[in-house]
Short mmCIF file of C-alpha atoms and ligand atoms in Angstrom, two decimals:
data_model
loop_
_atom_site.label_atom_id
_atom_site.label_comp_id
_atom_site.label_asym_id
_atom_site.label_seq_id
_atom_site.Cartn_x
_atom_site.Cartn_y
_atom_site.Cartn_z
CA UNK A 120 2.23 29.25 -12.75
CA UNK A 121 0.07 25.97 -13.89
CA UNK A 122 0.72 22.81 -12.16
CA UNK A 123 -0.63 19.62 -13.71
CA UNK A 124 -1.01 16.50 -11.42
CA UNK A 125 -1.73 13.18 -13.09
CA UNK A 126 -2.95 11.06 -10.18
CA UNK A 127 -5.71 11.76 -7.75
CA UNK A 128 -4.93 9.69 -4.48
CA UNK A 129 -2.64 9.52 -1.37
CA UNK A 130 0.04 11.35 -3.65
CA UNK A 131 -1.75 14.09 -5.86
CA UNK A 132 -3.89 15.05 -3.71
CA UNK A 133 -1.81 15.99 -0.76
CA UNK A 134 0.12 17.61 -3.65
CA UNK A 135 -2.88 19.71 -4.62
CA UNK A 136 -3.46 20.31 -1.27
CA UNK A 137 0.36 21.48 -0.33
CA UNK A 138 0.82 23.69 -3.61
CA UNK A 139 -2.76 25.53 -2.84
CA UNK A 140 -1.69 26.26 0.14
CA UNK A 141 1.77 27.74 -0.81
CA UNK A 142 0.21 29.35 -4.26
CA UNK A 143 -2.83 30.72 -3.39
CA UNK A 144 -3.15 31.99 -7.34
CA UNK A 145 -1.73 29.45 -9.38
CA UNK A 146 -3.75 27.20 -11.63
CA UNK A 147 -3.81 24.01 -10.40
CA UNK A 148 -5.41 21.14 -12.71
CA UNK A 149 -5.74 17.39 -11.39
CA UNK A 150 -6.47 14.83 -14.02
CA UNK A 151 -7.26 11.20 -12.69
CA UNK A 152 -8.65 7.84 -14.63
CA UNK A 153 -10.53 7.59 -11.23
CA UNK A 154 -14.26 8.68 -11.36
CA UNK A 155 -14.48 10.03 -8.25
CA UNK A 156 -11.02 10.39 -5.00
CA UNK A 157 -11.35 8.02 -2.93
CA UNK A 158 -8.84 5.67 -0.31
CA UNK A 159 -7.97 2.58 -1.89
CA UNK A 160 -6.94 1.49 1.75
CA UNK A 161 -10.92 1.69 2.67
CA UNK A 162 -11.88 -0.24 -0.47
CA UNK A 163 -13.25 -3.32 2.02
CA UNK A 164 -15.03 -1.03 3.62
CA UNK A 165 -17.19 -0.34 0.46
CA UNK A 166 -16.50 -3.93 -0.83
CA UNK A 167 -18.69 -5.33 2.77
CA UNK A 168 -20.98 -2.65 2.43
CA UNK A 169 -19.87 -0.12 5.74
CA UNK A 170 -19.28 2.36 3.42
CA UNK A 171 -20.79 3.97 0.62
CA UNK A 172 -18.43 5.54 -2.29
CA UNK A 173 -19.08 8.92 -1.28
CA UNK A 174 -18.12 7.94 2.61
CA UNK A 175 -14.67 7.06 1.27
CA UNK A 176 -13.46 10.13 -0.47
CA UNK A 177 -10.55 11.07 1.90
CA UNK A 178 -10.66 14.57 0.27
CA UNK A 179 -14.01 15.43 0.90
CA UNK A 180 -16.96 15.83 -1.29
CA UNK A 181 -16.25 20.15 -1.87
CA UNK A 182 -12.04 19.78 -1.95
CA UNK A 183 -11.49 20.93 -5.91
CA UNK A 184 -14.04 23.54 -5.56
CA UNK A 185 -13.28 24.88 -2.12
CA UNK A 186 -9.62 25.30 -3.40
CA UNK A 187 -10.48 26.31 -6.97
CA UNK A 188 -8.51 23.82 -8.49
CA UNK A 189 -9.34 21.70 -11.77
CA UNK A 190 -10.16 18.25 -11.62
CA UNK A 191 -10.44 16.02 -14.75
CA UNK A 192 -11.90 12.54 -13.78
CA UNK A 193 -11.98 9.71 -16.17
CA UNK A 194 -9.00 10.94 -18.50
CA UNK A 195 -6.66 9.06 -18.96
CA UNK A 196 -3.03 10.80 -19.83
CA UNK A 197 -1.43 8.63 -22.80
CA UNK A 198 2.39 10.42 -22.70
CA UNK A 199 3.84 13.03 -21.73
CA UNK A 200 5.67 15.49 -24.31
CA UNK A 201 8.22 17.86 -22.29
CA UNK A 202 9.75 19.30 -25.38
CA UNK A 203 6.33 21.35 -25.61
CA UNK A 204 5.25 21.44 -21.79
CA UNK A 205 2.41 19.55 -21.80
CA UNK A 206 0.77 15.85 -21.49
CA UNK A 207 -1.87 14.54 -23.64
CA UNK A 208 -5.28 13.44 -22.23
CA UNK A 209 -7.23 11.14 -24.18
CA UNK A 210 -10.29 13.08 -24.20
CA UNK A 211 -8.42 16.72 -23.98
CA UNK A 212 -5.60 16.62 -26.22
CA UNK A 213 -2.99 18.54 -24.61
CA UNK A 214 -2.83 19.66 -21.24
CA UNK A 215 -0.54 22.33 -20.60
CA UNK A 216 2.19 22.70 -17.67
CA UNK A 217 4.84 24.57 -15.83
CA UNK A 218 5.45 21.93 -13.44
CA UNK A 219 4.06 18.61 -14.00
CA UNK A 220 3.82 16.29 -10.89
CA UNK A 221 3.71 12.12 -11.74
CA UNK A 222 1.45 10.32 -8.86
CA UNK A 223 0.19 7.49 -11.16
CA UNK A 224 0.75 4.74 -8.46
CA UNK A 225 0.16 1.24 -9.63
CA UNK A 226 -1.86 -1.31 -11.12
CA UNK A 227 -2.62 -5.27 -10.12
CA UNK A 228 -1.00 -7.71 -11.79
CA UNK A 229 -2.71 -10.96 -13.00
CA UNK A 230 -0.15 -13.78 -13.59
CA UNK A 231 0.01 -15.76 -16.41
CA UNK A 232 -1.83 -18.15 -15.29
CA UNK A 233 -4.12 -20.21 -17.97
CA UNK A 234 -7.40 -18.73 -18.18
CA UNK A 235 -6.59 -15.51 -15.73
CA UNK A 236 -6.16 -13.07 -17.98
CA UNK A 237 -8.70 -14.42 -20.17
CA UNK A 238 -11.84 -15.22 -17.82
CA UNK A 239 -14.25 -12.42 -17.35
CA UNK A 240 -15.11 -13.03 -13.89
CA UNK A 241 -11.55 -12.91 -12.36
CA UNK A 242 -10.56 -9.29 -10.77
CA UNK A 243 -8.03 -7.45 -9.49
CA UNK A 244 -8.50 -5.43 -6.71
CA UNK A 245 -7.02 -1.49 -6.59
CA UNK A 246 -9.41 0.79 -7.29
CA UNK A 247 -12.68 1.88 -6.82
CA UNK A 248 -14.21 0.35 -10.21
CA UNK A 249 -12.42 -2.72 -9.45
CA UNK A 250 -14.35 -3.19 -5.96
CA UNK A 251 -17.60 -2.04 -7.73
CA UNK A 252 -17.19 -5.10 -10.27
CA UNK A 253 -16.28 -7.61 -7.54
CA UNK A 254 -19.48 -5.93 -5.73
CA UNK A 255 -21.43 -7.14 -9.07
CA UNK A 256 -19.92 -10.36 -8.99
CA UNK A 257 -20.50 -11.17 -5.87
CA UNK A 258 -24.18 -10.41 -5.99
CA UNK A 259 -25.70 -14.08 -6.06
CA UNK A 260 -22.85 -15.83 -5.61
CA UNK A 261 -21.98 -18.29 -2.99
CA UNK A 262 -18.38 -18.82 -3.53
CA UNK A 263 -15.29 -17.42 -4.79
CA UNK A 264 -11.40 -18.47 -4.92
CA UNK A 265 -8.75 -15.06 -3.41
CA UNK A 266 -5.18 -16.05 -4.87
CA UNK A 267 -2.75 -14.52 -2.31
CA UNK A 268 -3.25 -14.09 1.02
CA UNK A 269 -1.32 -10.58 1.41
CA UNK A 270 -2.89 -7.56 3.23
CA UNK A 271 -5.41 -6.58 -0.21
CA UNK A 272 -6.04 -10.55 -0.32
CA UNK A 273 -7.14 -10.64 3.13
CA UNK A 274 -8.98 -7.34 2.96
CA UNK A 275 -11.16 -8.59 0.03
CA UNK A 276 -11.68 -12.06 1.82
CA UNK A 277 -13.16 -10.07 5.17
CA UNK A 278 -15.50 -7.79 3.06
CA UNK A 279 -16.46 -10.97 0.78
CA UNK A 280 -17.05 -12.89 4.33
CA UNK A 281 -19.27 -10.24 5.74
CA UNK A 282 -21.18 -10.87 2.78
CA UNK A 283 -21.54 -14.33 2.96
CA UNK A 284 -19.95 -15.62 0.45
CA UNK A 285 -17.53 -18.58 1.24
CA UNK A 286 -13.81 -17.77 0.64
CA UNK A 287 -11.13 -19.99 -0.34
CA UNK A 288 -7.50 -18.42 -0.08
CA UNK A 289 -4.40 -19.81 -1.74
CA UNK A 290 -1.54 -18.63 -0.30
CA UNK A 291 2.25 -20.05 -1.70
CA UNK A 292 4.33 -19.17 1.70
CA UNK A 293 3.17 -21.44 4.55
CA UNK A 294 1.06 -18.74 6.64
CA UNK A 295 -1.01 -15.74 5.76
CA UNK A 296 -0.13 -12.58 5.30
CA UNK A 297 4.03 -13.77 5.26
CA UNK A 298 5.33 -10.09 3.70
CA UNK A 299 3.89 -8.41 7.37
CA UNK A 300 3.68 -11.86 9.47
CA UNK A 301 5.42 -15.07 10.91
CA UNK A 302 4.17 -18.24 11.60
CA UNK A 303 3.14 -17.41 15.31
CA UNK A 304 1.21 -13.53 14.42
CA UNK A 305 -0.24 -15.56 11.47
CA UNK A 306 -2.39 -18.28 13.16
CA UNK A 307 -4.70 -16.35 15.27
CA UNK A 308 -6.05 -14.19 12.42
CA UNK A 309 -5.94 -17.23 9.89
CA UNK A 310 -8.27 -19.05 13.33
CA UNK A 311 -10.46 -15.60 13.28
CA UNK A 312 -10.73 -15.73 9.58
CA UNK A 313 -11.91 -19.24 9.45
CA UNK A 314 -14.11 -18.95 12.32
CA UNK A 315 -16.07 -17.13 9.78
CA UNK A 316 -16.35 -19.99 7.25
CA UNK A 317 -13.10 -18.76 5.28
CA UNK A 318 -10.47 -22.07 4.15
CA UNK A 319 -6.89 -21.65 3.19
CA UNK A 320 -4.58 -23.64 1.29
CA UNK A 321 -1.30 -22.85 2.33
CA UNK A 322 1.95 -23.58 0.41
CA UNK A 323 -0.21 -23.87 -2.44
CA UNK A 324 -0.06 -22.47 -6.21
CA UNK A 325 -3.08 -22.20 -8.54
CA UNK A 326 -1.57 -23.63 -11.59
CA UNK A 327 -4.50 -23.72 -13.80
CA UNK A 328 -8.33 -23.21 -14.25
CA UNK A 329 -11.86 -24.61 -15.70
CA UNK A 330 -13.36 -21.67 -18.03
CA UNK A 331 -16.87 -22.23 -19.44
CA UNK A 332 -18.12 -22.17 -23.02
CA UNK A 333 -19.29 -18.40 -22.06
CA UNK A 334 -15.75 -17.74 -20.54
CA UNK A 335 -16.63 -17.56 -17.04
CA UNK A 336 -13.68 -19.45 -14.72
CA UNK A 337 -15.74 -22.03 -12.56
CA UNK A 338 -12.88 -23.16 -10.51
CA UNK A 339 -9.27 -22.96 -9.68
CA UNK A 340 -6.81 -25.45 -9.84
CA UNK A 341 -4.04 -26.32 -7.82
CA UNK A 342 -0.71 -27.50 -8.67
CA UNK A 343 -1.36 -29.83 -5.70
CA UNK A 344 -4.42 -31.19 -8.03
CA UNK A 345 -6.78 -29.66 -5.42
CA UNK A 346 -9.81 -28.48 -7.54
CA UNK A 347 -11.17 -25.05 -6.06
CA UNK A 348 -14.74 -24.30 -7.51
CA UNK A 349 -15.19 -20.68 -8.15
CA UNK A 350 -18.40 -18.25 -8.47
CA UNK A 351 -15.76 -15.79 -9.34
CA UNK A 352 -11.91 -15.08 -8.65
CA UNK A 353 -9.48 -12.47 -6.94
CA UNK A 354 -6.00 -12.20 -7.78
CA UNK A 355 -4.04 -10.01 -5.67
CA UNK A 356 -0.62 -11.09 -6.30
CA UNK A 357 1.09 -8.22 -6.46
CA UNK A 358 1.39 -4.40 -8.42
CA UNK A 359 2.92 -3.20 -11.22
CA UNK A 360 3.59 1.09 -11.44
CA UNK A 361 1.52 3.17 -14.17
CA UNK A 362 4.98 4.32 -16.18
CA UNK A 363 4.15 3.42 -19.77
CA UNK A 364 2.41 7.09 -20.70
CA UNK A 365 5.92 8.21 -20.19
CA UNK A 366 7.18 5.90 -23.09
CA UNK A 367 9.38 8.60 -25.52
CA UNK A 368 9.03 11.38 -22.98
CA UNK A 369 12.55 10.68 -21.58
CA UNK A 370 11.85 10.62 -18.31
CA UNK A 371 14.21 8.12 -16.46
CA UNK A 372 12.25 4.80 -15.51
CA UNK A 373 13.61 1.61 -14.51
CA UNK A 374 10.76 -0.47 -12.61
CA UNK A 375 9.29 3.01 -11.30
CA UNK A 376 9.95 6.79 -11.67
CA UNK A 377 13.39 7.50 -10.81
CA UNK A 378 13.59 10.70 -8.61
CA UNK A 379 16.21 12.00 -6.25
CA UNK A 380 15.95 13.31 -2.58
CA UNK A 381 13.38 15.90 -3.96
CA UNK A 382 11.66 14.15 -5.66
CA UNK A 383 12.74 15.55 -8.91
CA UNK A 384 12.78 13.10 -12.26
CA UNK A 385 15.69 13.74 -14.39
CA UNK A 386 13.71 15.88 -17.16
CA UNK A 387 13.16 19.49 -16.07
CA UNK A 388 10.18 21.07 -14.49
CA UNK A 389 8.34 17.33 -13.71
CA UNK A 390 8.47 15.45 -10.76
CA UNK A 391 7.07 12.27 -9.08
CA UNK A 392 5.69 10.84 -5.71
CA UNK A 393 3.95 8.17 -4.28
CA UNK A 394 3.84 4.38 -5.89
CA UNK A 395 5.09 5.15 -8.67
CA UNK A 396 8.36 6.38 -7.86
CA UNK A 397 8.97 3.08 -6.16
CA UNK A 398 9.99 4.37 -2.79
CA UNK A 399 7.26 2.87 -0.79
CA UNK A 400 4.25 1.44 -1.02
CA UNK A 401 2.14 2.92 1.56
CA UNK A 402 -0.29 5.37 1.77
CA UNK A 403 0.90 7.96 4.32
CA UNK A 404 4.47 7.43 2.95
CA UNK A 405 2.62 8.34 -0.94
CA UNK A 406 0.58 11.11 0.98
CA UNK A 407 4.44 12.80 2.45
CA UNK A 408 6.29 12.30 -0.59
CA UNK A 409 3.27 14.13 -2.57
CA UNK A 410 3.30 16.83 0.03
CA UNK A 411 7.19 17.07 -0.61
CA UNK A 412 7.45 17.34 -4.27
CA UNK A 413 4.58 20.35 -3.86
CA UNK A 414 6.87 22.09 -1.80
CA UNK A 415 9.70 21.49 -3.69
CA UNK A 416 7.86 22.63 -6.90
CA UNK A 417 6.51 25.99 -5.07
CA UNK A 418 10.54 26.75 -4.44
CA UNK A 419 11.63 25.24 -1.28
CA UNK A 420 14.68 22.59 -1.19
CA UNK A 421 13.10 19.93 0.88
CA UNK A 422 14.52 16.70 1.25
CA UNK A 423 12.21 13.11 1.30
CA UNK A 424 13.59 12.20 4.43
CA UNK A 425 11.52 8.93 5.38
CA UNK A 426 12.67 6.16 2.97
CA UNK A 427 11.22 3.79 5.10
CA UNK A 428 9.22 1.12 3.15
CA UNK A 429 7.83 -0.91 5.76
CA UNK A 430 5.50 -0.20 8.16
CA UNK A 431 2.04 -2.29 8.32
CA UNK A 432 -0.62 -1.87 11.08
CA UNK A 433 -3.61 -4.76 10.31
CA UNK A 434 -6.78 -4.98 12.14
CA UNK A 435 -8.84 -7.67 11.40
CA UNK A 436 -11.75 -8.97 13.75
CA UNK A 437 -10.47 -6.50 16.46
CA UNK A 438 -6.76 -7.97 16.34
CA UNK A 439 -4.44 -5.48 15.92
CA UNK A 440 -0.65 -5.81 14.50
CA UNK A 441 2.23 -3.74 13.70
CA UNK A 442 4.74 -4.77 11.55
CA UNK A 443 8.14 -2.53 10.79
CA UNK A 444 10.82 -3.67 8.62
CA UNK A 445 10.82 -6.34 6.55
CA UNK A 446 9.81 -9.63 8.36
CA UNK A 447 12.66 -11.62 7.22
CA UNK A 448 15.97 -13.30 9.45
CA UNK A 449 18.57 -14.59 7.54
CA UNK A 450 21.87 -16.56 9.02
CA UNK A 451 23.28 -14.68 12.10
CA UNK A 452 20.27 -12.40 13.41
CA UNK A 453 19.47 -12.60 16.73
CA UNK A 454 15.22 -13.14 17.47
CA UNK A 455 13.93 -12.20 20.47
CA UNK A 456 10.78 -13.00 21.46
CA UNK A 457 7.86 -12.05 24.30
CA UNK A 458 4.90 -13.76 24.33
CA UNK A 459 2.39 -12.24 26.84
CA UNK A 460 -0.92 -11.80 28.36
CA UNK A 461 -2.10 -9.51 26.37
CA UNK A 462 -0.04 -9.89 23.11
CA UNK A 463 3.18 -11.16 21.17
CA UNK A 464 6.08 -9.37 19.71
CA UNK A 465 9.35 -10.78 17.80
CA UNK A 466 12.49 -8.31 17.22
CA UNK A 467 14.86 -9.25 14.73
CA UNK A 468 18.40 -7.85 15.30
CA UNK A 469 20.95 -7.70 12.65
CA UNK A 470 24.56 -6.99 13.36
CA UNK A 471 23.80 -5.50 16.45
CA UNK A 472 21.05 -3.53 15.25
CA UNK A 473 17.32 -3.61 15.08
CA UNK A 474 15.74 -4.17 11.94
CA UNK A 475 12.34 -5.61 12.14
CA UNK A 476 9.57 -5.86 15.00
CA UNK A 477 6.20 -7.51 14.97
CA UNK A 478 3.80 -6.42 17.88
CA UNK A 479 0.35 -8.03 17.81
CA UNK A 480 -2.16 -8.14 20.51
CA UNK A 481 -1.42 -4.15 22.59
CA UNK A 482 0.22 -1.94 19.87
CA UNK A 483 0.87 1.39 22.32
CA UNK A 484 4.20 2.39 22.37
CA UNK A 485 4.47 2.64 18.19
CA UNK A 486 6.66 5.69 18.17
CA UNK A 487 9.08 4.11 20.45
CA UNK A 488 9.73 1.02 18.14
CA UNK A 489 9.47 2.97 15.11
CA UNK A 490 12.35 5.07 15.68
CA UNK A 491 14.03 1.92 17.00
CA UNK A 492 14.18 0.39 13.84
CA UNK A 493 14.07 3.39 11.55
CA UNK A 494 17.07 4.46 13.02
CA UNK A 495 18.34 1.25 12.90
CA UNK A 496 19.29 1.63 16.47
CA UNK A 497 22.01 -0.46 18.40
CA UNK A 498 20.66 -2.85 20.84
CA UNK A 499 22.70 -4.27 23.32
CA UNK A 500 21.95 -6.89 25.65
CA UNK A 501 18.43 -6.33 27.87
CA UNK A 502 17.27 -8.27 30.47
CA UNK A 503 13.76 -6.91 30.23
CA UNK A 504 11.22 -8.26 27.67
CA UNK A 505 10.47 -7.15 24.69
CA UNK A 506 7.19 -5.25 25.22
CA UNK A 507 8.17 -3.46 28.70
CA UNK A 508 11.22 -1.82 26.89
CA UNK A 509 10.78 2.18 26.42
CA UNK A 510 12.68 5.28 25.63
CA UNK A 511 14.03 5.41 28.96
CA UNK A 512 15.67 2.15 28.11
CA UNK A 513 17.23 2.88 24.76
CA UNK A 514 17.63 6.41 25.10
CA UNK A 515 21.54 6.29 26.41
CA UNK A 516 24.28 7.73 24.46
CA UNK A 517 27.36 5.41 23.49
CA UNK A 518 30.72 7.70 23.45
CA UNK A 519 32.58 4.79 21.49
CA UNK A 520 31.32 5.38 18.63
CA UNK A 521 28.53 8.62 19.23
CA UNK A 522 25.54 6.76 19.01
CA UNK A 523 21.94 5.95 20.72
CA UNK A 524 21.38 2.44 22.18
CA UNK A 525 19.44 0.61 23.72
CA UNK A 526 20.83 -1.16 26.87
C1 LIG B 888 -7.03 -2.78 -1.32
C2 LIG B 888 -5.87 -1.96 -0.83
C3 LIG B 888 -5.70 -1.78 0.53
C4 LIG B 888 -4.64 -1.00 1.00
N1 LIG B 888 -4.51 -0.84 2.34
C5 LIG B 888 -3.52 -0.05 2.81
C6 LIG B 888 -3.41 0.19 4.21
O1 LIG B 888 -4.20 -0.31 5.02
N2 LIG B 888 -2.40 1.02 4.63
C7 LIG B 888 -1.53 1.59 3.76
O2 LIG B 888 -0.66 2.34 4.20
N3 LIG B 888 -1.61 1.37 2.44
C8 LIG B 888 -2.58 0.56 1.94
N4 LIG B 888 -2.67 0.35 0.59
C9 LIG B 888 -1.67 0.98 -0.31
C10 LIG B 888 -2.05 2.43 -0.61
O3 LIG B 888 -3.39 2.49 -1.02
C11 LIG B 888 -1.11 3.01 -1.65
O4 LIG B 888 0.20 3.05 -1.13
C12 LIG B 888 -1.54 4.41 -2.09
O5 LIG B 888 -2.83 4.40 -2.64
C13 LIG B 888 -0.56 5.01 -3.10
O6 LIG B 888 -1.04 6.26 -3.48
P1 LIG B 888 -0.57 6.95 -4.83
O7 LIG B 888 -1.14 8.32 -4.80
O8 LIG B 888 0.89 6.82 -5.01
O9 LIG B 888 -1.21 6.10 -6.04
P2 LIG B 888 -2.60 5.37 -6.27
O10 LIG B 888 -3.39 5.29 -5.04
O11 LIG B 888 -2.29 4.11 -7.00
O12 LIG B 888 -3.38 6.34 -7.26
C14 LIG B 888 -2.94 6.56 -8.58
C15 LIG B 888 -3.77 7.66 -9.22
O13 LIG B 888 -3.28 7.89 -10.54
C16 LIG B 888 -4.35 7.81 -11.48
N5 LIG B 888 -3.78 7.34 -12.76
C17 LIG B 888 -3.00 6.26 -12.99
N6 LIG B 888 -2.59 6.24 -14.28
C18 LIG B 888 -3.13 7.34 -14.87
C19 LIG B 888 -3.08 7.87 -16.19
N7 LIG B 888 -2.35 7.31 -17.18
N8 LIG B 888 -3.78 8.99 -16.44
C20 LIG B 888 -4.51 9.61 -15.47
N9 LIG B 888 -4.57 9.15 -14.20
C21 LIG B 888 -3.89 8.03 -13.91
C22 LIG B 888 -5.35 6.87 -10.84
O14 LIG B 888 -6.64 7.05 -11.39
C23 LIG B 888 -5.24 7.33 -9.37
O15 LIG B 888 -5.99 8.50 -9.18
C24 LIG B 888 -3.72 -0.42 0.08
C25 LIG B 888 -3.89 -0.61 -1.29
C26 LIG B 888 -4.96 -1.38 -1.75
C27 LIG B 888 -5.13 -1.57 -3.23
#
């Protein structure tokens, strides 16, 4: 059997892995854009200069050739054509299938902005040649402008900062970080990040920019009127999912991949995982539902079971936080909070059921709180704080209505 996997990351390459293992005589063939695997997730790492590019290739320098599979770097597949069992690679014409697996992920998005998409110094950041030009960039400069403060927006800004290059950060929500944080988890890393000479305009918008006769931006401006000057700029305001190849191919897209429980898309023989199929955006989440798919593809019926989107752990300057569920209360929820020696943590509870919890400062217990609020677990009233709470005090069966609470 020949298995073709567009996408070498979290995704296809835990696919590759899986299917190798299952198969040990099919043909497998991985075809990437990418030049060389590597985890977007360490891309700071390389950005500040920890890490070189060969230090973060999660796969390991010998992975194709240890497990004899195929890899095509820097091809880029423009559709898909199912009708003949194959996709089309810019350089290698048609690449031939029995099962086709879709781990594309995404892309940044640069907003209209004037002069964004236009200026030749601003960058995204989600791949490996996208933190080699901001690398470029930021040799000799001083200064740059990072629009959104987000997890990748406050990645670049730490690398950038270990560099020493002065970091302005405009963030449109009134803290950093406000998908994973709230205003109290916020302030001590925004405190650690300026420490290091890094400013932040908060409830801000760039609205507009100053582009130079040789079409270099040379500062950001505000909607506020705030002029930022700029050696170069960062947008990281958000993804968009690598779907148009599949333009004609009849594969089922809306904003990403549509697959069911096994990750199947609706066209026989291909399937989809990771980013793309819109599902999650996180790597070890991307890395299962790759794993999945393989083993669905090699003939066993196994279901994606965690369709849980939100789970951040952040660790910047030594602070560490987890965030599960989305960090959101609306009308009605209960918040509890703990502040303590040696940390904070918020719960939000939603008709009698726990649906988000920050923890910043001591993270142990994970597990606990994760099943908490994956399971979306009843909480009744507790007159123990937050962070001393354990299994032993959820763990109690409710014969009402057959389910586990914690009391
Ligand atoms: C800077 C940064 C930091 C992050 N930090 C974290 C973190 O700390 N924790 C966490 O859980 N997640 C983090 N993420 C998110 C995480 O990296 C993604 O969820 C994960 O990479 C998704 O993996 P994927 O395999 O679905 O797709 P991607 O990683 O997006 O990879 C897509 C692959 O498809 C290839 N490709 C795309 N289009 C084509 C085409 N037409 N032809 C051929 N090949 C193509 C690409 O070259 C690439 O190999 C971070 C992301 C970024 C950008």
């Amino acid at each position: 059997m020949r298995h073709l996997i567009i996408g070498a990351s979290a995704a296809g390459i835990s696919a590759a892995r899986k299917i190798r293992e299952l198969r040990p005589d099919d043909e497998i063939t991985v075809v990437a854009k990418d030049a060389a695997v590597h985890s977007r997730c360490m891309l700071h790492h390389f950005l500040g200069g920890r890490k070189s590019a060969e230090e973060i290739n999660f796969a390991g320098a010998d992975f194709f050739e240890k497990n004899n599979i195929r890899f095509i770097a820097e091809e880029e597949i423009t559709s898909v054509l199912p009708a003949e069992n194959c996709a089309v690679g810019r350089k290698s014409g048609k690449l031939p299938y029995d099962a086709l697996l879709i781990t594309t992920g995404a892309r940044f998005f640069i907003p209209p902005i004037p002069g964004f998409r236009e200026a030749k110094n601003v960058y995204g950041l989600r791949d490996l040649s996208d933190a080699q030009k901001i690398k470029a960039a930021a040799r000799g400069a001083k200064e740059c402008v990072i629009v959104g403060s987000g997890l990748v927006g406050l990645d670049a800004a730490y690398a950038l900062c270990e560099l020493g290059i002065k970091c302005r950060v405009v963030e449109m929500e009134d803290r950093i970080c406000p998908l994973q944080l709230d205003a109290v988890a916020a302030a001590p890393y925004q405190r650690l990040f300026e420490e290091v000479g890094c400013e932040f305009f908060l409830a801000k918008k760039a609205a507009g920019s100053e582009v130079d006769d040789g079409g270099r931006m040379r500062a950001v401006l505000l909607e506020s009127g705030e002029r930022l000057p700029a050696d170069f700029v960062i947008v990281t305001a958000g993804v968009r999912p690598n779907i148009e190849f599949l333009e004609g191919s009849g594969v089922v897209t809306d904003r990403c991949v549509k697959v069911d429980d096994y990750m199947r898309t609706n066209v026989a023989n291909i399937w989809a995982a990771g980013d793309v199929a819109g599902l999650s955006g996180i790597w070890p989440n991307a890395a299962l539902q790759g794993e999945t798919a393989a083993r669905n593809i090699c003939g066993e019926a196994v279901k994606y079971a965690d369709r849980y989107a939100m789970k951040n752990t952040m660790n910047f300057f030594g602070l560490t936080t987890l965030s599960l569920g989305p960090n959101a209360s609306e009308a009605g929820d209960e918040v509890l909070v703990s502040e303590w020696r040696r940390g904070y943590t918020k719960a939000v509870i939603r008709g009698g059921r726990l649906v988000h919890l920050t923890m910043q400062g001591d993270i142990s217990n994970t597990g606990f709180w994760q099943e908490l609020v994956k399971r979306g677990v009843k909480v009744k009233d507790s007159d123990k704080p937050l962070h001393r709470l354990s299994y032993a005090d959820f763990w109690h069966y409710d014969e009402s209505d057959g389910e586990y609470c914690w009391v």
